[in-house]
Amino acid sequence: MYKGVAASPGIAIGKVYLLEEQETKINRDKIDITQTDTELTKYKQAVEKTKQQLTEIKERVAQKMGEKKAEIFNAHIMILDDPTLTAQVEAKIKDQQITAENAVDQVITELITIFENMEDEYMKERAADIKDVGARIIKNILGIPIQTLTDLKEEVIIVAKDLTPSDTAQMDKQKIIGFATDMGGRTSHTAIMARSLEIPAVVGLSDITQKTKNQDTIIIDGTKGIVEINPDEKALKEYKEKQQKYIQEVSELKKQKDLPGQTKDGHRIELSANIGTPQDIKGALANGAEGIGLYRTEFLYMDRDSMPGEEEQFEAYKEVAEKMGGKPVIIRTLDIGGDKNLPYLNLPEEMNPFLGVRAIRLCLKEREMFKTQLRAILKASNYGNIKIMYPMISTIEEVRKANQILNEVKKQLSEDNIPYDKNIEVGIMVEVPSTAINADIFAKEVDFFSIGTNDLIQYTMAVDRMNESLSGLYDPYNPAILRLIKNVIDASHKAGKWTGMCGEMAGEPRAALILLGMGIDELSMSAVSIPRVKKVIRSVTKKHAEEIAEKVMNMGSSDEICSYLDEELKTLE
Ligand code: PEP
Ligand code: MG
């Protein structure tokens, strides 16, 4: 049994698919002249095989994820078809008497350098594609199997060091029934993604990739954070029963999906969902979301070669607004930086990306990019109940600058006679301690707050949210975090504004008790968490929650707070 971080609830039982980086060993020795023909044939066969693989992937991706996502593979096939690539590789094999993989590696490296030094941004970006194609050819020459998550033939549980946003964007989500990763915590990308896909996941397992191999049977208990590899009959039976029980419980909870998030004494609190793409709306509504409290727009920008244009963004935002049928939709402006990069922006490397040019800091530098997004959001606001939210705000000047840009965009739309919601609410995420402390100052100039605990905890506790070895310190129940949250809620109410929470803490049943007591107005979470949180809210009175919050605010340690809350939760069941 292996213990990690419980990242997404439920139980999965299935076969391991190990996602591992295989080392490619290039033979750099000079070859005998009699061997050149063999190397030439190896090269030709590898190119054919690569082309076949890419065409198959392209077709599958186009079918499942649309033509747009498949375009990248066309570009790759074009590189393969380029006669100069073949001519150069063949010349090297013959003239220098080197192996096929060595020749491809040398030619590709030269091409990458040429493309990287070009003035034209578009051409510069082609370097990454050339590298990708080169790596594929070399693997095929050496007979190393190529793993791609777009290409799964049966249901599997992915075991990996970690999954990057680009891994998950490309994967065939129908076939993946669970995740287990070495790295990550509750708020890492893999964890958030697993919750949005509603598949069980355990992360932060340290070395699970070393403990298992392809085709092993694996059990993921995403509720407890436990993984079993090749379990005996007894364990298998036990977990199958648990799995059934869990599925039943979830379906029972979902039956309450149309009941409001309301306490026993009639206090309403809005329970919303966090989404990453318009496709997530289905899960949000199925779990009874009363709105979208956080639409992470960065996924629209990721895993592609260039920026999404205004029209494409407008269509996505409009789709979300329309599908939510008048319920509130909070669109967060681009949050790139930290663990999310856009290669086509060619941003300089940073020592500490989470403390760097991230989110609003980047948007205020890249004004045209920001304006395009704001224009698309404003245009979509004509089709539903949209609100705008700026991420990573740390000073009031940032709010003012962003609003100034927003006003310019509004003015332009008015001049062009394009309709938009003139009274659109504009709020900020509170995820930097300076903003939580200065909440009273911000409350005068924004319409609402949404507390982003995923970052607020990392910046307050000085703990990297991705570092599994510090997950004990990454703690929402540390009194410092609770005090900051309370300060934000109180300051907003004093100014007649409202406060929500969209960090993962919002989806924890025991947190719901305190947050309700502190007077939070909205909780937005992974859709799967809504039914459980709703159950807690519906089983308590506001008054009782206030008493709980008051007691908790007088406690000095997370341990004390958590045991008290767990006891309280038991009495509600
Ligand atoms: C947060 O920081 O709490 C948040 C919701 O934003 P993200 O997880 O996208 O950084
Ligand atoms: Mg954040």
Coordinates of C-alpha atoms and ligand atoms in Angstrom, one line a residue:
M1 CA 0.0 0.0 0.0
Y2 CA 1.3 3.4 -0.9
K3 CA 0.1 6.7 0.7
G4 CA -0.1 10.0 -1.2
V5 CA -2.3 13.0 -1.4
A6 CA -6.0 12.4 -1.9
A7 CA -6.5 14.5 -5.0
S8 CA -9.8 13.5 -6.6
P9 CA -12.4 11.2 -4.9
G10 CA -13.6 7.8 -5.8
I11 CA -12.1 4.4 -6.5
A12 CA -10.6 3.2 -9.8
I13 CA -9.4 -0.3 -10.5
G14 CA -7.6 -1.0 -13.7
K15 CA -4.4 -1.6 -15.6
V16 CA -1.3 0.6 -15.3
Y17 CA -0.2 2.8 -18.2
L18 CA 3.2 4.0 -17.2
L19 CA 4.0 7.4 -18.8
E20 CA 7.8 7.5 -18.7
E21 CA 10.5 9.3 -20.5
Q22 CA 12.6 6.6 -22.2
E23 CA 16.2 7.5 -22.7
T24 CA 17.3 7.6 -26.3
K25 CA 20.9 6.4 -26.6
I26 CA 22.5 7.7 -29.8
N27 CA 25.4 5.7 -31.2
R28 CA 28.0 8.3 -32.2
D29 CA 30.6 5.8 -33.4
K30 CA 31.8 5.8 -37.0
I31 CA 30.2 2.9 -38.9
D32 CA 31.7 0.6 -41.5
I33 CA 31.2 1.6 -45.1
T34 CA 29.3 -1.6 -45.7
Q35 CA 26.8 -0.6 -43.1
T36 CA 25.6 2.6 -44.8
D37 CA 22.9 1.0 -46.8
T38 CA 21.4 -0.6 -43.7
E39 CA 21.4 2.8 -42.0
L40 CA 19.8 4.5 -45.1
T41 CA 17.0 1.9 -45.1
K42 CA 16.5 2.3 -41.3
Y43 CA 16.1 6.0 -41.9
K44 CA 13.6 5.6 -44.7
Q45 CA 11.5 3.0 -42.8
A46 CA 11.5 5.2 -39.7
V47 CA 10.2 8.2 -41.7
E48 CA 7.4 6.1 -43.2
K49 CA 6.5 4.7 -39.7
T50 CA 6.5 8.2 -38.3
K51 CA 4.3 9.5 -41.0
Q52 CA 1.9 6.7 -40.5
Q53 CA 1.8 7.3 -36.7
L54 CA 1.3 11.0 -37.1
T55 CA -1.5 10.5 -39.7
E56 CA -3.3 8.1 -37.4
I57 CA -3.0 10.4 -34.4
K58 CA -4.1 13.4 -36.5
E59 CA -7.3 11.6 -37.5
R60 CA -8.1 10.4 -34.0
V61 CA -7.5 13.9 -32.6
A62 CA -9.6 15.6 -35.3
Q63 CA -12.4 13.1 -34.6
K64 CA -12.3 13.5 -30.8
M65 CA -11.1 17.0 -30.3
G66 CA -11.8 18.9 -33.5
E67 CA -9.8 20.0 -36.5
K68 CA -8.1 22.8 -34.7
K69 CA -6.3 20.6 -32.3
A70 CA -5.2 18.3 -35.1
E71 CA -3.6 21.1 -37.1
I72 CA -0.3 20.7 -35.3
F73 CA 0.1 17.2 -36.7
N74 CA -0.3 18.5 -40.3
A75 CA 2.7 20.8 -39.6
H76 CA 4.7 17.8 -38.3
I77 CA 3.9 15.7 -41.4
M78 CA 5.0 18.6 -43.6
I79 CA 8.4 18.7 -41.9
L80 CA 8.7 14.9 -42.6
D81 CA 7.9 15.4 -46.2
D82 CA 10.5 18.1 -46.7
P83 CA 13.0 16.8 -49.3
T84 CA 15.9 18.8 -47.9
L85 CA 15.6 17.1 -44.5
T86 CA 16.0 13.7 -46.2
A87 CA 18.8 14.9 -48.5
Q88 CA 20.8 16.2 -45.6
V89 CA 20.3 13.1 -43.4
E90 CA 21.3 10.8 -46.3
A91 CA 24.3 12.8 -47.2
K92 CA 25.6 12.7 -43.6
I93 CA 25.1 8.9 -43.4
K94 CA 27.0 8.4 -46.6
D95 CA 29.7 11.0 -46.4
Q96 CA 30.5 10.9 -42.7
Q97 CA 29.8 7.2 -42.1
I98 CA 27.5 7.7 -39.1
T99 CA 24.4 5.9 -37.9
A100 CA 21.0 7.0 -39.0
E101 CA 20.0 8.3 -35.5
N102 CA 23.2 10.2 -35.3
A103 CA 22.6 11.8 -38.7
V104 CA 19.0 12.8 -37.9
D105 CA 20.1 14.2 -34.5
Q106 CA 22.8 16.4 -36.2
V107 CA 20.5 17.6 -39.0
I108 CA 17.7 18.4 -36.6
T109 CA 20.0 20.2 -34.2
E110 CA 21.3 22.4 -37.0
L111 CA 17.8 23.1 -38.2
I112 CA 16.6 24.1 -34.7
T113 CA 19.5 26.6 -34.4
I114 CA 18.6 28.1 -37.8
F115 CA 14.9 28.5 -36.9
E116 CA 15.5 29.7 -33.4
N117 CA 17.7 32.5 -34.8
M118 CA 15.1 33.7 -37.3
E119 CA 13.5 37.2 -36.9
D120 CA 10.0 36.1 -37.7
E121 CA 8.2 34.9 -34.5
Y122 CA 6.2 32.3 -36.4
M123 CA 9.3 30.7 -37.9
K124 CA 11.0 30.8 -34.5
E125 CA 8.1 28.7 -33.0
R126 CA 8.6 26.1 -35.7
A127 CA 11.8 25.0 -33.9
A128 CA 9.7 23.2 -31.3
D129 CA 7.9 21.3 -34.0
I130 CA 11.1 20.3 -35.7
K131 CA 12.5 19.0 -32.4
D132 CA 9.4 17.0 -31.8
V133 CA 9.5 15.4 -35.3
G134 CA 13.2 14.7 -34.9
A135 CA 12.7 12.9 -31.6
R136 CA 9.9 10.8 -33.2
I137 CA 12.1 9.7 -36.1
I138 CA 15.0 8.8 -33.8
K139 CA 12.8 6.8 -31.5
N140 CA 11.4 4.9 -34.5
I141 CA 15.0 4.2 -35.8
L142 CA 15.9 2.8 -32.4
G143 CA 12.6 0.9 -32.0
I144 CA 11.6 2.7 -28.8
P145 CA 7.9 2.7 -28.4
I146 CA 6.4 6.2 -28.6
Q147 CA 3.8 7.0 -25.9
T148 CA 1.0 9.4 -26.6
L149 CA -2.0 9.9 -24.5
T150 CA -4.1 10.7 -27.6
D151 CA -3.7 7.2 -28.7
L152 CA -5.0 4.8 -26.0
K153 CA -6.7 1.7 -27.1
E154 CA -8.1 0.5 -23.8
E155 CA -9.1 1.9 -20.4
V156 CA -6.1 2.6 -18.3
I157 CA -4.9 4.3 -15.1
I158 CA -2.1 6.7 -15.8
V159 CA 1.0 6.5 -13.6
A160 CA 3.4 9.3 -14.2
K161 CA 6.0 11.6 -12.5
D162 CA 3.6 14.4 -13.1
L163 CA 1.2 15.5 -15.8
T164 CA 1.7 18.8 -17.5
P165 CA -1.2 20.9 -18.8
S166 CA -0.2 19.9 -22.3
D167 CA -0.2 16.2 -21.5
T168 CA -3.8 16.4 -20.2
A169 CA -5.0 18.7 -23.0
Q170 CA -4.0 16.0 -25.6
M171 CA -5.2 13.0 -23.8
D172 CA -8.1 10.8 -24.7
K173 CA -10.3 11.3 -21.7
Q174 CA -12.7 8.5 -22.5
K175 CA -10.0 5.9 -21.9
I176 CA -8.4 7.2 -18.7
I177 CA -10.1 6.1 -15.5
G178 CA -7.6 7.3 -12.9
F179 CA -4.2 9.0 -12.1
A180 CA -1.4 8.2 -9.8
T181 CA 1.6 10.6 -9.8
D182 CA 4.9 11.0 -8.0
M183 CA 4.6 14.7 -7.7
G184 CA 1.9 17.2 -6.9
G185 CA -0.5 18.3 -4.1
R186 CA -4.2 19.0 -3.9
T187 CA -4.0 22.1 -6.0
S188 CA -1.6 21.0 -8.7
H189 CA -2.7 20.8 -12.2
T190 CA -3.1 17.0 -12.3
A191 CA -5.4 17.2 -9.2
I192 CA -7.6 19.9 -10.5
M193 CA -7.9 18.2 -13.9
A194 CA -8.8 14.8 -12.3
R195 CA -11.6 16.5 -10.3
S196 CA -12.9 18.2 -13.4
L197 CA -12.9 14.9 -15.3
E198 CA -14.5 13.2 -12.2
I199 CA -11.9 10.5 -12.1
P200 CA -10.1 9.3 -9.0
A201 CA -6.6 10.5 -8.4
V202 CA -3.8 10.2 -5.9
V203 CA -0.8 12.5 -6.3
G204 CA 2.4 13.2 -4.4
L205 CA 3.3 9.5 -4.1
S206 CA 7.0 10.2 -4.4
D207 CA 8.2 7.2 -6.4
I208 CA 5.1 5.3 -7.6
T209 CA 6.6 5.3 -11.1
Q210 CA 9.4 3.1 -9.8
K211 CA 7.1 0.7 -8.0
T212 CA 5.0 -0.4 -10.9
K213 CA 5.1 -1.4 -14.5
N214 CA 2.8 -1.5 -17.5
Q215 CA -0.2 -3.8 -17.2
D216 CA 0.1 -4.2 -13.4
T217 CA -3.3 -4.1 -11.8
I218 CA -3.7 -1.0 -9.7
I219 CA -6.3 0.4 -7.3
I220 CA -6.6 4.1 -6.8
D221 CA -8.5 5.3 -3.7
G222 CA -8.7 9.0 -4.4
T223 CA -10.8 9.6 -1.3
K224 CA -8.2 8.3 1.1
G225 CA -5.1 9.0 -1.0
I226 CA -4.1 5.3 -1.1
V227 CA -2.7 3.2 -4.0
E228 CA -2.5 -0.6 -4.1
I229 CA -0.4 -2.4 -6.8
N230 CA -1.3 -6.0 -7.8
P231 CA -3.7 -6.5 -4.9
D232 CA -4.7 -10.0 -3.7
E233 CA -8.2 -11.3 -4.2
K234 CA -9.3 -10.1 -0.8
A235 CA -8.2 -6.5 -1.3
L236 CA -9.7 -6.5 -4.8
K237 CA -13.0 -7.7 -3.5
E238 CA -13.0 -5.1 -0.7
Y239 CA -12.2 -2.3 -3.1
K240 CA -14.8 -3.4 -5.6
E241 CA -17.4 -3.2 -2.8
K242 CA -16.1 0.2 -1.8
Q243 CA -16.3 1.4 -5.4
Q244 CA -19.9 0.3 -5.7
K245 CA -20.8 2.0 -2.4
Y246 CA -19.1 5.2 -3.5
I247 CA -20.9 5.2 -6.9
Q248 CA -24.2 4.7 -5.1
E249 CA -23.5 7.5 -2.6
V250 CA -22.6 9.9 -5.4
S251 CA -25.8 9.1 -7.2
E252 CA -27.8 9.6 -4.0
L253 CA -26.1 13.0 -3.4
K254 CA -26.7 14.0 -7.0
K255 CA -30.4 13.5 -6.6
Q256 CA -30.4 16.6 -4.4
K257 CA -28.8 18.6 -7.2
D258 CA -31.7 20.9 -7.8
L259 CA -32.2 21.8 -4.1
P260 CA -30.7 25.2 -3.3
G261 CA -27.5 25.8 -1.2
Q262 CA -29.5 26.9 1.8
T263 CA -29.1 26.4 5.6
K264 CA -31.8 24.9 7.8
D265 CA -32.8 28.4 8.8
G266 CA -33.0 29.7 5.2
H267 CA -29.7 31.4 4.7
R268 CA -28.7 31.2 1.0
I269 CA -25.2 30.7 -0.2
E270 CA -24.3 30.3 -3.9
L271 CA -22.6 27.0 -4.8
S272 CA -20.8 27.3 -8.1
A273 CA -18.4 25.3 -10.2
N274 CA -14.9 26.0 -11.4
I275 CA -14.4 25.2 -15.1
G276 CA -11.5 25.2 -17.6
T277 CA -13.4 24.8 -20.9
P278 CA -17.0 25.1 -22.1
Q279 CA -17.1 21.3 -22.1
D280 CA -16.9 21.3 -18.3
I281 CA -20.4 22.9 -18.2
K282 CA -22.0 19.5 -18.5
G283 CA -20.4 18.2 -15.3
A284 CA -21.1 21.5 -13.6
L285 CA -24.8 21.3 -14.3
A286 CA -25.0 17.6 -13.6
N287 CA -23.7 18.3 -10.1
G288 CA -26.1 21.2 -9.5
A289 CA -23.9 24.2 -9.9
E290 CA -25.7 27.5 -9.4
G291 CA -23.2 29.4 -11.4
I292 CA -19.6 29.4 -12.6
G293 CA -17.4 31.0 -9.9
L294 CA -14.2 30.6 -11.8
Y295 CA -13.7 30.1 -15.6
R296 CA -9.9 29.5 -16.0
T297 CA -9.5 31.0 -19.5
E298 CA -5.8 30.0 -19.9
F299 CA -6.7 26.6 -21.3
L300 CA -8.0 28.4 -24.4
Y301 CA -4.5 29.8 -24.9
M302 CA -2.6 26.6 -24.2
D303 CA -1.4 23.8 -26.3
R304 CA -1.4 25.6 -29.6
D305 CA 1.0 27.6 -31.7
S306 CA -0.5 31.1 -31.5
M307 CA -2.9 33.2 -29.5
P308 CA -6.6 32.6 -29.8
G309 CA -8.2 35.5 -31.7
E310 CA -11.1 37.7 -30.5
E311 CA -13.7 35.7 -32.4
E312 CA -12.6 32.4 -31.1
Q313 CA -12.5 33.7 -27.5
F314 CA -15.9 35.4 -27.9
E315 CA -17.4 32.1 -29.1
A316 CA -16.1 30.2 -26.1
Y317 CA -17.2 32.8 -23.6
K318 CA -20.6 33.1 -25.3
E319 CA -21.1 29.4 -25.2
V320 CA -20.5 29.3 -21.5
A321 CA -22.8 32.2 -20.8
E322 CA -25.6 30.8 -22.9
K323 CA -25.3 27.3 -21.5
M324 CA -25.5 28.6 -18.0
G325 CA -28.8 30.3 -19.0
G326 CA -28.6 33.6 -17.1
K327 CA -26.8 32.1 -14.0
P328 CA -23.6 34.0 -13.1
V329 CA -20.4 33.2 -14.9
I330 CA -17.2 34.7 -13.6
I331 CA -14.6 34.8 -16.3
R332 CA -11.1 35.1 -15.0
T333 CA -8.7 37.0 -17.3
L334 CA -5.6 35.2 -18.4
D335 CA -3.5 33.6 -15.7
I336 CA -0.3 32.6 -17.4
G337 CA 3.0 32.2 -15.6
G338 CA 3.7 30.0 -12.6
D339 CA 3.3 26.4 -13.8
K340 CA 1.5 27.5 -17.0
N341 CA 3.6 28.7 -19.9
L342 CA 2.8 29.8 -23.4
P343 CA 5.8 29.0 -25.6
Y344 CA 4.6 31.3 -28.4
L345 CA 5.0 34.3 -26.1
N346 CA 8.7 33.6 -25.8
L347 CA 8.7 34.8 -22.2
P348 CA 12.1 35.0 -20.5
E349 CA 13.0 32.2 -18.1
E350 CA 12.5 33.2 -14.4
M351 CA 14.1 32.0 -11.3
N352 CA 10.8 31.8 -9.4
P353 CA 7.9 31.7 -11.9
F354 CA 5.3 31.7 -9.2
L355 CA 6.7 35.0 -8.0
G356 CA 7.3 36.4 -11.4
V357 CA 5.5 38.0 -14.3
R358 CA 2.3 36.0 -13.9
A359 CA -1.4 36.7 -14.6
I360 CA -2.4 40.4 -14.3
R361 CA 1.3 41.3 -14.3
L362 CA 1.8 39.8 -17.7
C363 CA -1.5 41.2 -19.1
L364 CA -0.6 44.7 -18.0
K365 CA 2.7 44.3 -20.0
E366 CA 1.0 42.6 -23.0
R367 CA -1.7 45.2 -23.4
E368 CA -2.9 44.2 -26.9
M369 CA -3.3 40.6 -25.8
F370 CA -5.3 41.8 -22.7
K371 CA -7.5 44.1 -24.8
T372 CA -8.4 41.3 -27.2
Q373 CA -9.5 39.1 -24.3
L374 CA -11.5 41.9 -22.6
R375 CA -13.2 42.8 -25.9
A376 CA -14.2 39.1 -26.3
I377 CA -15.5 38.9 -22.8
L378 CA -17.5 42.2 -23.1
K379 CA -19.0 41.1 -26.3
A380 CA -20.1 37.8 -24.8
S381 CA -21.6 39.6 -21.8
N382 CA -24.5 40.4 -24.1
Y383 CA -25.5 36.8 -24.0
G384 CA -25.7 35.9 -20.3
N385 CA -24.7 37.0 -16.8
I386 CA -21.0 37.5 -17.1
K387 CA -18.6 39.0 -14.5
I388 CA -14.9 39.8 -15.0
M389 CA -12.3 38.8 -12.5
Y390 CA -8.6 39.8 -12.5
P391 CA -6.1 37.3 -11.0
M392 CA -3.0 37.8 -8.9
I393 CA -3.8 41.3 -7.9
S394 CA -1.3 42.6 -5.3
T395 CA -1.7 46.4 -5.4
I396 CA -4.5 48.8 -6.0
E397 CA -2.7 50.3 -8.9
E398 CA -3.0 47.1 -10.8
V399 CA -6.8 47.2 -10.4
R400 CA -6.8 50.8 -11.6
K401 CA -4.6 50.1 -14.6
A402 CA -6.6 47.1 -15.6
N403 CA -9.9 49.0 -15.2
Q404 CA -8.5 51.8 -17.3
I405 CA -7.8 49.4 -20.1
L406 CA -11.2 47.9 -19.7
N407 CA -12.8 51.3 -20.0
E408 CA -10.9 52.0 -23.2
V409 CA -12.2 48.7 -24.6
K410 CA -15.7 49.6 -23.5
K411 CA -15.5 53.0 -25.1
Q412 CA -14.3 51.4 -28.4
L413 CA -17.2 48.9 -28.4
S414 CA -19.7 51.7 -27.7
E415 CA -18.3 53.7 -30.6
D416 CA -18.6 50.6 -32.9
N417 CA -22.2 50.1 -31.7
I418 CA -21.4 46.7 -30.4
P419 CA -23.7 45.7 -27.5
Y420 CA -22.3 44.6 -24.1
D421 CA -23.4 44.6 -20.5
K422 CA -22.7 48.2 -19.4
N423 CA -23.1 47.3 -15.7
I424 CA -20.8 44.3 -15.9
E425 CA -19.4 43.5 -12.4
V426 CA -15.6 43.6 -12.1
G427 CA -13.9 41.8 -9.2
I428 CA -10.5 40.5 -8.2
M429 CA -9.0 37.3 -6.9
V430 CA -7.6 37.6 -3.4
E431 CA -4.6 35.2 -3.6
V432 CA -1.7 37.4 -2.5
P433 CA -1.5 38.2 1.3
S434 CA -1.0 42.0 0.6
T435 CA -4.4 42.1 -1.0
A436 CA -6.1 40.1 1.8
I437 CA -4.6 42.4 4.4
N438 CA -5.6 45.5 2.4
A439 CA -9.1 44.2 1.6
D440 CA -10.8 47.3 2.9
I441 CA -8.8 49.5 0.5
F442 CA -9.7 47.2 -2.5
A443 CA -13.4 46.9 -1.4
K444 CA -14.0 50.5 -2.3
E445 CA -12.9 50.0 -6.0
V446 CA -14.1 46.5 -6.9
D447 CA -17.6 44.8 -7.1
F448 CA -16.6 41.5 -5.5
F449 CA -13.8 39.4 -4.2
S450 CA -13.1 35.7 -4.8
I451 CA -10.5 34.2 -2.5
G452 CA -8.0 32.0 -4.3
T453 CA -6.8 29.8 -1.5
N454 CA -4.6 27.7 -3.8
D455 CA -2.2 30.6 -4.1
L456 CA -3.1 32.5 -0.9
I457 CA -1.8 29.5 1.1
Q458 CA 1.4 29.1 -0.9
Y459 CA 2.2 32.8 -0.7
T460 CA 1.2 33.1 3.0
M461 CA 3.0 30.0 4.2
A462 CA 5.9 30.3 1.8
V463 CA 5.2 26.8 0.5
D464 CA 5.3 25.8 -3.2
R465 CA 1.9 24.4 -3.9
M466 CA 3.4 21.8 -6.2
N467 CA 6.0 20.5 -3.7
E468 CA 4.6 17.2 -2.3
S469 CA 7.3 17.0 0.4
L470 CA 5.9 20.1 2.1
S471 CA 2.2 19.2 1.7
G472 CA 1.9 19.2 5.5
L473 CA 2.7 22.9 5.7
Y474 CA 0.4 23.7 2.8
D475 CA -2.6 24.0 5.2
P476 CA -5.9 25.9 4.7
Y477 CA -6.6 25.5 8.4
N478 CA -3.6 27.4 9.7
P479 CA -5.0 30.3 11.7
A480 CA -3.1 32.8 9.5
I481 CA -5.1 31.7 6.5
L482 CA -8.4 31.7 8.4
R483 CA -7.7 35.2 9.7
L484 CA -6.9 36.5 6.2
I485 CA -10.1 35.0 4.9
K486 CA -12.2 36.5 7.7
N487 CA -10.6 39.9 7.1
V488 CA -11.6 39.8 3.4
I489 CA -15.2 38.8 4.1
D490 CA -15.6 41.4 6.8
A491 CA -14.1 44.2 4.7
S492 CA -16.3 43.4 1.7
H493 CA -19.5 43.3 3.7
K494 CA -18.6 46.6 5.4
A495 CA -18.4 48.2 1.9
G496 CA -21.6 46.5 0.7
K497 CA -19.8 44.1 -1.6
W498 CA -19.7 40.3 -1.6
T499 CA -17.0 37.7 -1.2
G500 CA -16.7 34.2 -2.8
M501 CA -14.0 31.6 -2.7
C502 CA -12.8 29.7 -5.7
G503 CA -9.7 27.9 -4.3
E504 CA -9.9 24.2 -3.6
M505 CA -10.6 24.9 0.0
A506 CA -14.1 25.9 -1.0
G507 CA -14.8 22.2 -1.9
E508 CA -13.9 20.9 1.5
P509 CA -17.0 20.0 3.7
R510 CA -15.3 20.9 6.9
A511 CA -14.2 24.3 5.5
A512 CA -17.8 24.9 4.5
L513 CA -18.8 25.0 8.1
I514 CA -16.4 27.8 9.1
L515 CA -16.8 29.7 5.8
L516 CA -20.5 29.7 6.2
G517 CA -20.1 30.9 9.7
M518 CA -17.8 33.7 8.6
G519 CA -20.5 34.9 6.2
I520 CA -19.0 33.8 2.8
D521 CA -21.5 34.6 0.0
E522 CA -20.4 32.1 -2.6
L523 CA -18.3 28.9 -2.8
S524 CA -17.0 27.8 -6.2
M525 CA -15.3 24.4 -6.5
S526 CA -14.6 21.4 -8.7
A527 CA -18.1 20.3 -9.8
V528 CA -17.7 16.9 -8.1
S529 CA -17.4 18.5 -4.7
I530 CA -20.7 20.4 -4.9
P531 CA -23.1 17.7 -3.7
R532 CA -21.1 17.0 -0.5
V533 CA -20.7 20.6 0.4
K534 CA -24.3 21.2 -0.3
K535 CA -25.2 18.4 2.1
V536 CA -23.3 20.1 4.9
I537 CA -24.8 23.5 4.2
R538 CA -28.3 22.1 4.2
S539 CA -27.8 20.2 7.4
V540 CA -26.8 23.2 9.6
T541 CA -28.2 26.5 10.7
K542 CA -26.4 29.8 10.0
K543 CA -26.4 30.5 13.7
H544 CA -24.7 27.2 14.6
A545 CA -22.1 27.8 11.8
E546 CA -21.4 31.2 13.3
E547 CA -20.7 29.7 16.7
I548 CA -18.4 27.1 15.1
A549 CA -16.5 29.9 13.3
E550 CA -16.2 31.9 16.4
K551 CA -14.7 29.0 18.4
V552 CA -12.3 28.2 15.6
M553 CA -11.0 31.8 15.4
N554 CA -9.9 31.4 19.0
M555 CA -8.0 28.2 18.4
G556 CA -4.2 28.3 17.9
S557 CA -3.4 25.4 15.7
S558 CA -4.6 23.6 12.7
D559 CA -4.7 20.2 14.5
E560 CA -7.0 21.5 17.1
I561 CA -9.2 23.2 14.5
C562 CA -9.4 20.1 12.2
S563 CA -10.3 17.7 15.0
Y564 CA -13.0 20.1 16.3
L565 CA -14.5 20.5 12.8
D566 CA -14.5 16.8 12.2
E567 CA -16.3 16.2 15.4
E568 CA -18.9 18.8 14.4
L569 CA -19.3 17.3 11.0
K570 CA -20.0 13.9 12.6
T571 CA -22.9 15.3 14.6
L572 CA -24.4 16.7 11.4
E573 CA -24.5 13.3 9.6
Ligands
PEP1 C1 -6.3 29.9 -6.6 O1 -5.1 30.3 -6.6 O2 -6.9 29.6 -5.5 C2 -7.0 29.7 -7.8 C3 -8.3 29.4 -7.8 O3 -6.3 29.9 -9.0 P1 -5.4 28.8 -9.7 O4 -5.6 27.5 -9.0 O5 -5.8 28.8 -11.1 O6 -4.1 29.5 -9.5
MG2 MG -4.4 31.2 -8.3

